[in-house]
Coordinates of C-alpha atoms in Angstrom, one line a residue:
X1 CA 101.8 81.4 83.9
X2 CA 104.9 83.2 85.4
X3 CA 103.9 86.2 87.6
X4 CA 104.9 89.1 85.1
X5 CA 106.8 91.9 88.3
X6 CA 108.7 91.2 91.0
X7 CA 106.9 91.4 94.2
X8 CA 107.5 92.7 97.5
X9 CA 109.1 89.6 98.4
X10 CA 112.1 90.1 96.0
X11 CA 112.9 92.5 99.3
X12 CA 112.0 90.9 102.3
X13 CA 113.8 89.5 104.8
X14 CA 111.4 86.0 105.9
X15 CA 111.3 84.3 109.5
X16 CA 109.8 81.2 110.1
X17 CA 107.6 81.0 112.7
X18 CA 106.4 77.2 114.4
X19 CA 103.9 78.4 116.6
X20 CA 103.8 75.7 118.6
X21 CA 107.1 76.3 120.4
X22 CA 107.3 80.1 119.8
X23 CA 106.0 81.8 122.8
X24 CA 102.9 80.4 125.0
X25 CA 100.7 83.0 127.0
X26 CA 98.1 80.9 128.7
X27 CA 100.1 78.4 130.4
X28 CA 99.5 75.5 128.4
X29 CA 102.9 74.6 127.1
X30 CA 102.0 74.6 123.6
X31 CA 103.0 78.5 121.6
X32 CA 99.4 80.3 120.6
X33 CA 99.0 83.5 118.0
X34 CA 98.7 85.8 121.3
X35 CA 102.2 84.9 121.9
X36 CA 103.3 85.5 118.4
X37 CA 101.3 89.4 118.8
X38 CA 103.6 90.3 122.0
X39 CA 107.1 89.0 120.2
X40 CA 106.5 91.3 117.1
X41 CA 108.6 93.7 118.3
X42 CA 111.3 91.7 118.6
X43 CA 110.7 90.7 114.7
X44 CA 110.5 94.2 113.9
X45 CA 113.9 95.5 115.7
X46 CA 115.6 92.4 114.0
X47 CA 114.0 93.7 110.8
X48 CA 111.9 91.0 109.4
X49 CA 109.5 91.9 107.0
X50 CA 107.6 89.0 106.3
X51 CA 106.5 86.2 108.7
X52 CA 105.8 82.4 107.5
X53 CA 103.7 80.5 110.0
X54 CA 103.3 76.7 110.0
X55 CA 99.4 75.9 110.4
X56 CA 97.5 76.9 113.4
X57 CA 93.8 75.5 111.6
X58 CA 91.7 73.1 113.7
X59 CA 93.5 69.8 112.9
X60 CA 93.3 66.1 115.1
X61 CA 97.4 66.4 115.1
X62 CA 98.6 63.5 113.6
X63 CA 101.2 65.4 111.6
X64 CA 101.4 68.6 113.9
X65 CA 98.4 70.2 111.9
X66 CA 99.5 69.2 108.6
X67 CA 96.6 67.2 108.7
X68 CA 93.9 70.2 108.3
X69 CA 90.2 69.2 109.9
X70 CA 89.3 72.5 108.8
X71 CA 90.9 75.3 106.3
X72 CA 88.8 78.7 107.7
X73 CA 89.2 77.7 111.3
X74 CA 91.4 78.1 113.9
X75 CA 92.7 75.3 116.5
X76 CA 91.7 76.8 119.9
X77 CA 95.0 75.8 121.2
X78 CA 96.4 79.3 119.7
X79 CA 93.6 81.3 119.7
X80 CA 91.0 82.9 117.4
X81 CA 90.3 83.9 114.1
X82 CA 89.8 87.8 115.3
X83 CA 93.2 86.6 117.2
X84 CA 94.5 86.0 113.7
X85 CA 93.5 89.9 112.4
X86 CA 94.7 91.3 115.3
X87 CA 98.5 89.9 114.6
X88 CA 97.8 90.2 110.9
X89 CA 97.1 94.4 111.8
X90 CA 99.8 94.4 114.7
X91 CA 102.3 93.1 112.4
X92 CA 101.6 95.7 109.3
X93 CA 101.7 98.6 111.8
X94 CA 105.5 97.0 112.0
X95 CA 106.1 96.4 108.7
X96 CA 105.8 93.1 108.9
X97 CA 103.6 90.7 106.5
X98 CA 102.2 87.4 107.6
X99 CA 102.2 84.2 105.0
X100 CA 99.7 81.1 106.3
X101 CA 100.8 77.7 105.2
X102 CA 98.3 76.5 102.5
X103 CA 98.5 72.8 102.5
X104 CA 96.4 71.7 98.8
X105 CA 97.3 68.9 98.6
X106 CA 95.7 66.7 101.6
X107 CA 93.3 67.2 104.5
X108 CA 92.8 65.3 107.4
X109 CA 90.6 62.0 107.3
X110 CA 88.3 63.9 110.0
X111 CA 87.9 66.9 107.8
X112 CA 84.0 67.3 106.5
X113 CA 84.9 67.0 102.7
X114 CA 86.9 63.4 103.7
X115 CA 83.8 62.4 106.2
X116 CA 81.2 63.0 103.6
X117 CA 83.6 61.6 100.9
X118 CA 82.7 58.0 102.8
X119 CA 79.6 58.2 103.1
X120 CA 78.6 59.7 99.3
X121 CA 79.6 57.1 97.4
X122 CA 79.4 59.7 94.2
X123 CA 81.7 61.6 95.5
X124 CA 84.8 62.5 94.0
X125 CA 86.7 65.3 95.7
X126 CA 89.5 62.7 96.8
X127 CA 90.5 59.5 94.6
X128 CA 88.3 56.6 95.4
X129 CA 89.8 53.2 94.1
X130 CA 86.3 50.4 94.6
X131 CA 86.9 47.2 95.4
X132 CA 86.4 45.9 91.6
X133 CA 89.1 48.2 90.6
X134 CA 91.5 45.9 92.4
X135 CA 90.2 42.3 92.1
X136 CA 93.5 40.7 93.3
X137 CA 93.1 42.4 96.5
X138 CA 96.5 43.6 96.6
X139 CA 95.5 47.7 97.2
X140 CA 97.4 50.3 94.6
X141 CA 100.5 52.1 95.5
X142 CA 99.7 54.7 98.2
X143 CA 96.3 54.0 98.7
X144 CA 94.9 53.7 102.4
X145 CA 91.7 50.9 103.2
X146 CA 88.7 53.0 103.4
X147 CA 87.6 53.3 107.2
X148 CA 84.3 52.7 105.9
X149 CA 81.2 52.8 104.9
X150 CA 82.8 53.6 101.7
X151 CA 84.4 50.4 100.5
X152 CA 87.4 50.3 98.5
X153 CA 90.4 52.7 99.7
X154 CA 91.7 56.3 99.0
X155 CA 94.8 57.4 97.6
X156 CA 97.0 59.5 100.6
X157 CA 99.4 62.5 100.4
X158 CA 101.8 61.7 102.9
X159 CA 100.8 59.7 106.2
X160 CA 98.0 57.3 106.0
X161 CA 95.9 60.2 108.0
X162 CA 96.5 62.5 105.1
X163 CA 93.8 61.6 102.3
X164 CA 95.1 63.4 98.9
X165 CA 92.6 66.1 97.6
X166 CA 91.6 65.4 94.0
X167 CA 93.2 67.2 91.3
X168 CA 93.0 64.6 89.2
X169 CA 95.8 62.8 86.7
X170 CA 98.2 64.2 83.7
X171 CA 97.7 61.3 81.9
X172 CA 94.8 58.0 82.1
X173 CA 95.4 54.8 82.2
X174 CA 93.0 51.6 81.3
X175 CA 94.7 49.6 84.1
X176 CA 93.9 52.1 86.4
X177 CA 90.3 52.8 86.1
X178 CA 89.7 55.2 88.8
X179 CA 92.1 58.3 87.2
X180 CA 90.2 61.3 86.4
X181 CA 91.7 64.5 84.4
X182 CA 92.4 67.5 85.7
X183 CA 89.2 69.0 84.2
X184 CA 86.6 66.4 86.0
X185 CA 83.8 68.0 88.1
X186 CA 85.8 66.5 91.1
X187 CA 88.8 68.3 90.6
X188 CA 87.5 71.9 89.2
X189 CA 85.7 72.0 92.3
X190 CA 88.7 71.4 94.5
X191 CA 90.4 74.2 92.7
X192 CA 87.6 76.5 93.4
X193 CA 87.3 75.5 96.7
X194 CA 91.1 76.3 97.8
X195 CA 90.9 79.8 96.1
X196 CA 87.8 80.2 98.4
X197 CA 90.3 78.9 101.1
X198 CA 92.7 81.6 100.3
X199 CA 90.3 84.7 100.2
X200 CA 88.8 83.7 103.5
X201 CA 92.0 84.4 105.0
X202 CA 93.4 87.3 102.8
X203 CA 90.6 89.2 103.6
X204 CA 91.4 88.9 107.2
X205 CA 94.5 90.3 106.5
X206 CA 96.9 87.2 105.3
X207 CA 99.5 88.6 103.1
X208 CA 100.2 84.9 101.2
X209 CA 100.7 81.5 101.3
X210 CA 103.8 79.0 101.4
X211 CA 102.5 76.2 99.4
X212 CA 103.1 72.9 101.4
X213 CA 104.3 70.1 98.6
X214 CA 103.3 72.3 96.3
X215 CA 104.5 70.0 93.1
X216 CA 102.4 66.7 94.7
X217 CA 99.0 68.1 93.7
X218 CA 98.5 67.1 90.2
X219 CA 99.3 62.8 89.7
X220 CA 101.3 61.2 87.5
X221 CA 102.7 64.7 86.0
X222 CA 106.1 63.4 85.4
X223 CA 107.1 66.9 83.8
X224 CA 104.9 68.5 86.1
X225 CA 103.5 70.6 83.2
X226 CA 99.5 70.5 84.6
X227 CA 100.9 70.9 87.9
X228 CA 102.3 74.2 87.0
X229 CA 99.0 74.9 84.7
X230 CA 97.0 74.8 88.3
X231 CA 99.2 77.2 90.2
X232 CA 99.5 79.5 87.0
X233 CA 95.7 79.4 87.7
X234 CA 96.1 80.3 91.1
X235 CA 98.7 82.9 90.4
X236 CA 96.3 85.0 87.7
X237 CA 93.3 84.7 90.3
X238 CA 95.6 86.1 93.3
X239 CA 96.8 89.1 90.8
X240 CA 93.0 89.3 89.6
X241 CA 91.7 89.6 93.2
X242 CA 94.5 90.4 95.9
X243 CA 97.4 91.5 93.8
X244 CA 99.6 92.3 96.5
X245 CA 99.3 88.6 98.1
X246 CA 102.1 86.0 96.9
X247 CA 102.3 82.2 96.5
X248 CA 105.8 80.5 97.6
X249 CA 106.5 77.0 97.1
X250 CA 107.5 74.1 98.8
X251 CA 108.8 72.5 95.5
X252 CA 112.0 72.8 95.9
X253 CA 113.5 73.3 92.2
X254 CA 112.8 77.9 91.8
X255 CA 113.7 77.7 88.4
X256 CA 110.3 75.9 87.2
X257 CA 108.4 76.9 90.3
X258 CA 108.7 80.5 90.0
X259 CA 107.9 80.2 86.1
X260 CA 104.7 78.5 87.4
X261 CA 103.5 80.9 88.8
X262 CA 104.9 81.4 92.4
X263 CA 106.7 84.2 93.2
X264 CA 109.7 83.0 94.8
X265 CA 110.7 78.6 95.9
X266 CA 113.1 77.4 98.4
X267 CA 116.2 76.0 97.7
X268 CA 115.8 73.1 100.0
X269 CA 117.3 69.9 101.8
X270 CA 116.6 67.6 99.3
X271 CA 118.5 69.6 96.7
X272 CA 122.3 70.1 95.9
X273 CA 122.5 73.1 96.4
X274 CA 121.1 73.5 99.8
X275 CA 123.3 70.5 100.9
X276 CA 126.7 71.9 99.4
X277 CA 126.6 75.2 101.8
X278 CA 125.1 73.6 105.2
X279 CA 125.0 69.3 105.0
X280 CA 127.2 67.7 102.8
X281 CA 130.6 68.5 103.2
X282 CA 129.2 71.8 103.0
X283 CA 131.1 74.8 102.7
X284 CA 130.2 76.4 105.9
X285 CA 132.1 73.7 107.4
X286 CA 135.2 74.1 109.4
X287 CA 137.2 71.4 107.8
X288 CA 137.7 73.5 104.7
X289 CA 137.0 71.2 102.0
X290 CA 133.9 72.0 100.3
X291 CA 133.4 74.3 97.3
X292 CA 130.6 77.2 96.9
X293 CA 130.5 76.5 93.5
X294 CA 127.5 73.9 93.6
X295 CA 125.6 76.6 95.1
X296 CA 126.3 79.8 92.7
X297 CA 125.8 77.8 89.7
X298 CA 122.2 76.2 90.5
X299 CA 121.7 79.5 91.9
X300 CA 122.5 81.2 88.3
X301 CA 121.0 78.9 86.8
X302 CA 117.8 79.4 88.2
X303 CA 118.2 83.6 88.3
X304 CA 118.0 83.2 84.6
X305 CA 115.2 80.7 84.3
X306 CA 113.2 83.2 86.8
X307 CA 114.3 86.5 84.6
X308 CA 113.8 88.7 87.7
X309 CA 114.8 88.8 91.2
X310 CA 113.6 87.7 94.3
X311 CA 112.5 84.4 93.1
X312 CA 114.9 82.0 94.9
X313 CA 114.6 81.3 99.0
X314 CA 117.4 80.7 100.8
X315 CA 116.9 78.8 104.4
X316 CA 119.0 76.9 106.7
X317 CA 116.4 75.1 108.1
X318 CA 113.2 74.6 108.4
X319 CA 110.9 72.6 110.7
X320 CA 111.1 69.6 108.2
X321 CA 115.0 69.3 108.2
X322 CA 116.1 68.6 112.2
X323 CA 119.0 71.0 111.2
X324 CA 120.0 73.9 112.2
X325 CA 123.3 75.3 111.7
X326 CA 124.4 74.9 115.2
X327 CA 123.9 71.3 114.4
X328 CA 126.6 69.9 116.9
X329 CA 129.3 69.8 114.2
X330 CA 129.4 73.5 113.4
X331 CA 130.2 75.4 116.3
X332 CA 128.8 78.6 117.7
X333 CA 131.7 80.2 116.6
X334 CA 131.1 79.5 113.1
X335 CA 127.7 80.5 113.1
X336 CA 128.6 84.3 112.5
X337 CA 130.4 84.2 108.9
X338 CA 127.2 82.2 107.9
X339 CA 125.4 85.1 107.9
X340 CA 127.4 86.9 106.8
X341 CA 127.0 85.3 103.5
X342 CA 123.7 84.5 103.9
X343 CA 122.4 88.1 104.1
X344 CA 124.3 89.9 101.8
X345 CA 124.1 86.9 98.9
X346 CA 121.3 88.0 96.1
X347 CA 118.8 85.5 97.4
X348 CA 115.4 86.0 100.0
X349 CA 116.9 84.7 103.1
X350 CA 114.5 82.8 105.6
X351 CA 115.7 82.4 109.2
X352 CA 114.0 79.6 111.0
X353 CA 113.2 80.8 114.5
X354 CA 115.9 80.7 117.1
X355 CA 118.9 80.9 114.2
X356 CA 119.3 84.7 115.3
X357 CA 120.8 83.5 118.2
X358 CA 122.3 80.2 117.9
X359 CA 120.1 77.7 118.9
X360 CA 121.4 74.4 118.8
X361 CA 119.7 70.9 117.8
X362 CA 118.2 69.0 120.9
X363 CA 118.8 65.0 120.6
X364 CA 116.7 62.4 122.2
X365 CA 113.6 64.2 122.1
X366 CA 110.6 62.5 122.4
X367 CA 108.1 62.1 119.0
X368 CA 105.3 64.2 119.3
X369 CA 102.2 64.8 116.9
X370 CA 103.5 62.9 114.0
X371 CA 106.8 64.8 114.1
X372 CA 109.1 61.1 113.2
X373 CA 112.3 62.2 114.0
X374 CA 111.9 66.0 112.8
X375 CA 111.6 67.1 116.7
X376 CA 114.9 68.1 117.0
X377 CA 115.1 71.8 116.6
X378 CA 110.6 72.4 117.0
X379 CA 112.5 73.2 120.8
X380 CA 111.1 76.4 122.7
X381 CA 112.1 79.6 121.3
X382 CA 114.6 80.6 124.7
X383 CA 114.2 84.5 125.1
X384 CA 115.8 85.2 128.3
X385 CA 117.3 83.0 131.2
X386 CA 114.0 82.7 133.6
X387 CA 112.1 79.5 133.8
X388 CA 111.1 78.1 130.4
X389 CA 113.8 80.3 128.7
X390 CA 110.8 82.3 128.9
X391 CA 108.7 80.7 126.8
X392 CA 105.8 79.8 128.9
X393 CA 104.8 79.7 132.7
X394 CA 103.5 75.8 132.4
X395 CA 105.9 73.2 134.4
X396 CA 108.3 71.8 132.3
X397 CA 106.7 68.5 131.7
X398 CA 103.7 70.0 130.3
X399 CA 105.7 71.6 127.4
X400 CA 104.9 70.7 124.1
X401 CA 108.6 69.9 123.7
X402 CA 111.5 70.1 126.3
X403 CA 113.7 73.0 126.4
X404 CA 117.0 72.6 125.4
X405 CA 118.9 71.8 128.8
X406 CA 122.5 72.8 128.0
X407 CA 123.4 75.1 130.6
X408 CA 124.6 77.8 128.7
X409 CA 121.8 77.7 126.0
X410 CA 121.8 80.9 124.2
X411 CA 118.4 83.7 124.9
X412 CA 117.2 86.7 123.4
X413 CA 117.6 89.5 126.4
X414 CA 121.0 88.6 127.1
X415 CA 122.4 88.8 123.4
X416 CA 120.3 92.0 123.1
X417 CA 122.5 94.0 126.0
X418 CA 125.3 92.4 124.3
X419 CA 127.1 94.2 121.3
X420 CA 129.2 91.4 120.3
X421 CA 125.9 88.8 120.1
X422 CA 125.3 86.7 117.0
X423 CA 121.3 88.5 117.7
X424 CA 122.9 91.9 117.0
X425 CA 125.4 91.0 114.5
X426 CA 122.3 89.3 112.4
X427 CA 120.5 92.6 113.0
X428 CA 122.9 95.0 111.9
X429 CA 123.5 93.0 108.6
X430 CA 119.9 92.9 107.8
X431 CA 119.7 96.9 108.4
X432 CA 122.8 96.9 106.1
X433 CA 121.1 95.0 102.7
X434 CA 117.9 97.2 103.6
X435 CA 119.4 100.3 103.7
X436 CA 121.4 99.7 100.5
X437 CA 120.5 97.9 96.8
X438 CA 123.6 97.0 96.3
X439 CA 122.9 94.2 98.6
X440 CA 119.6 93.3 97.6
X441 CA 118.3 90.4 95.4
X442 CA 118.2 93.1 92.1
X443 CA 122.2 94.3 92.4
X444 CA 124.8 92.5 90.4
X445 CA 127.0 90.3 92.4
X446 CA 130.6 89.5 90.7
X447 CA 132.0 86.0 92.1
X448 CA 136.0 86.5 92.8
X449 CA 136.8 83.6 94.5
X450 CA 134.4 80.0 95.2
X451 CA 136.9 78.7 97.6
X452 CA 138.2 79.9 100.8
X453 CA 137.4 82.6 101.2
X454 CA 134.3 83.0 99.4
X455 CA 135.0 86.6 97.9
X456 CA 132.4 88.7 96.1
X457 CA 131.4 91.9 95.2
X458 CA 128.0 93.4 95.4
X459 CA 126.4 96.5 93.2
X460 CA 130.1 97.1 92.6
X461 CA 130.4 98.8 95.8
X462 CA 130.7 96.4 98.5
X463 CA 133.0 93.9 98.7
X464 CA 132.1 90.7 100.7
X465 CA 134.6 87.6 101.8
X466 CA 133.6 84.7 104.0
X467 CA 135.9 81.9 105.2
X468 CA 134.4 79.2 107.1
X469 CA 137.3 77.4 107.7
X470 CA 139.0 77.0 110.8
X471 CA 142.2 77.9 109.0
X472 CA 143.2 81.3 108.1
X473 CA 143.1 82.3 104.2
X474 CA 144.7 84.9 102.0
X475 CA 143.4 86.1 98.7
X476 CA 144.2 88.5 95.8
X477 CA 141.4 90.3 94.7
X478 CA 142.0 92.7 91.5
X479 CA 140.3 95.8 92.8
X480 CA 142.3 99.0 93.3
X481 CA 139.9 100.3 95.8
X482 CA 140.7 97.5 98.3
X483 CA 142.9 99.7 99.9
X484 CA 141.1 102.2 100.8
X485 CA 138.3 100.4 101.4
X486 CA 135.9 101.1 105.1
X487 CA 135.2 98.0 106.4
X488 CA 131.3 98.1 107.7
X489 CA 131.2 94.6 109.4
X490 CA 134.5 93.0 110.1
X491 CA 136.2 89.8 112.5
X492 CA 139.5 90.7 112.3
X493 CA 140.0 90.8 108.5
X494 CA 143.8 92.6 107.0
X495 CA 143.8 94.3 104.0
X496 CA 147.7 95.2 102.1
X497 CA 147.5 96.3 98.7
X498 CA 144.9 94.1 96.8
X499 CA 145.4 91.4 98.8
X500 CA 143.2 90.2 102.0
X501 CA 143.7 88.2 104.4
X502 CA 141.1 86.3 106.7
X503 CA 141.0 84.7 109.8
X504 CA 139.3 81.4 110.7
X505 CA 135.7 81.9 110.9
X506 CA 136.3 85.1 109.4
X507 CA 134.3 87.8 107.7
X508 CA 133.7 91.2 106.3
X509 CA 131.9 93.4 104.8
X510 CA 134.1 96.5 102.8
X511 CA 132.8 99.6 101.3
X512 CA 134.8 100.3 98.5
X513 CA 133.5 103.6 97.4

């Protein structure tokens, strides 16, 4: 069941935190929630609103904590649970809301359910294929040999460590004997037992979950129609119980998510539209040869399966994709005009820690925790030019990853005291959308150009072009107020008559009232 109202997320600005590499205080490499607490300042002068955290729950690591050991705990590598209400209080007194990962769909192999699951041969909270049920001996597809006592093996989420929690199946089949439906004891009481999960931690102050593989939960759904029955379920409990808390899913496709029952989905690596403005010959791309148009139709597309705003997430990057847009093809110089876009484009922006100033993608870093190649931008946030890049007192080798080495690696405190920084460029354009609707997710936006330069116009007020190129651009755009028009943010843009031209890299924002 679609969530009827838009929520308080159609208006936030989101920030991705990986607490790991964010900002250590006790010396021991590895990022912890104390250091998260004395950075919310910096979060609240760039004028984030809403904080996503990857897990910090007691977990044996094999997939950075995606593997959860325990869902009310906390990992004592960052802290406490009363650590966890004091950054969930510090951060309201700033405005800012803090989202938990909710991972459903798996737990660890050493979590109690999974440990009790091989001992209890009854039962049934994961998917339990015996022996009998395969006589060939040839095990089904993703299922993992049970470590014993249990005989037989278990059906897995992701890596072999990762046992999938029972929701049961969409639809039975004979030749698969061990299927339940979605309304066995086994899977009813997994539902229950996440919504437990989630009031635990809302009553200490959680503002909402990102749903980690949020569509993987119910099996063989091929339409995913029982998937989105269960978080419809979800949803009406949350607005029952906490209805200022919000779901967002990693699913990757906003126009059926949100419909679901989530209030806003990601548009995501492993869709077209993500790819067409940052991967594949993507528009913010100096060459000049992609097209925005992949992007605003899927975008439209899903505004008017959603019926509301705020529903579709826009990131950059995230800590599955090794991107970030200094990905050692785009430049630093292009960096700016993405934001530009970015944050005055009707969509929820996220901003993967470390794009506010540039960081850059770090090759040839070793694999840690499960992380198979994704290690490339999990670097240490760098937030000034001291030891570390400030992010913790431990030697270097005991990091939990290696700072990036380039010698001019960008930091917080020096592209604070500097007016031209990509850090206070991001912050004025976020001050901008949130001190005027015509920039935010509910305001009209009219599409004047796809190419180069992208050319819009917001709330029929302001007037936004982009060109990513690295060649300058010139466009008509019919609008008699052109002329007069204040430029708010600008890189060197020339206005004659109706007609604009923009230099490489270029930008602007123009009031045209």
């Amino acid at each position: 069941m679609a969530r009827a109202d838009a929520s308080w997320l159609a208006d936030a600005v989101l920030y991705q935190i990986y607490p790991q590499t964010y900002a250590d205080t006790d010396g021991t490499g590895v990022g912890d929630l104390q250091g998260i607490i004395d950075h919310l300042d910096h979060l609240q002068w760039l004028g984030i609103t809403a904080v996503w955290m990857n897990p910090v729950f007691p977990s044996p690591l094999t997939d950075a904590g995606y593997d959860v050991s325990d869902y009310v705990g906390v990992h004592e590598r960052y802290g406490t649970q009363d650590d966890v209400a004091r950054l969930t209080e510090e951060a309201r007194k700033r405005g800012i809301r803090i989202l938990f990962d909710l991972v459903a769909g798996h737990t660890s192999d050493q979590h109690p359910w999974f440990l009790n699951s091989l001992q209890d041969f009854s039962d049934d909270r994961f998917t339990w294929a015996s022996p009998d049920q395969f006589p060939g001996g040839e095990l089904p597809e993703n299922f993992v040999t049970s470590p014993g006592p249990r005989e037989g093996a278990f059906l897995k989420n992701f890596y072999d460590t990762q046992p999938a929690v029972n929701y049961g199946y969409a639809r039975m089949n004979p030749d698969e004997p061990w299927r339940q439906p979605v309304d066995a004891e086994g899977p009813k009481r997994n539902r229950e037992a996440m919504r437990e999960v989630m009031d635990h931690w809302l009553r200490l102050g959680v503002a909402g979950f990102r749903c980690d593989m949020a569509a993987s939960l119910i099996e063989d759904d091929p339409d995913l129609v029982e998937t989105g029955k269960l978080w419809g379920e979800m949803a009406t409990w949350l607005d029952e119980n906490h209805p200022d808390a919000v779901l967002v899913s990693e699913w990757g496709d906003p126009k059926v998510a949100v419909p679901a029952g989530f209030d806003g989905d990601f548009f995501f690596q492993t869709g077209e539209a993500w790819r067409s403005l940052w991967q594949d010959n993507p528009y913010f791309g100096a060459d000049g040869t992609g097209t925005a148009k992949i992007f605003i139709d899927a975008w439209r597309e899903a505004e008017d399966a959603i019926g509301r705003p705020g529903g579709v997430i826009l990131p950059s990057a995230n800590h599955d994709t090794a991107l970030r847009l200094n990905n050692g093809v785009r430049t630093p110089e292009e960096i700016p005009v993405a934001f530009a876009f970015w944050l005055t484009w009707p969509v929820v922006p996220l901003i993967y820690y470390g794009e506010e100033i540039g960081m850059r993608l770090v090759d040839g870093l070793p694999d840690v925790e499960g992380s198979n190649g994704r290690q490339n931008n999990r670097t240490p946030m760098q937030w000034n030019d001291g030891p570390n890049a400030g992010f913790s007192t431990a030697p270097a080798e005991n990091l939990y990853l290696p700072q990036d080495p380039g010698p001019n690696r960008p930091n917080v405190e020096a592209q604070r005291d500097d007016p031209g920084s990509l850090l206070n460029l991001v912050q004025r354009l976020i001050a901008l959308r949130q001190a005027n609707p015509e920039l935010g997710t509910a305001s009209d936006v009219q599409v004047f150009h796809d190419g180069y330069p992208l050319t819009y116009l917001r709330g029929d007020r302001f007037l936004v072009t982009v060109n990513p190129s690295r060649d300058a651009v010139t466009l008509t755009v019919p609008d008699e107020r052109l002329a007069n028009a204040t430029a708010v943010e600008d890189s060197g843009v020339t206005i004659n008559g109706q007609a604009i031209a923009v230099p490489a890299f270029g930008y602007a924002v123009l009031d045209l009232r």
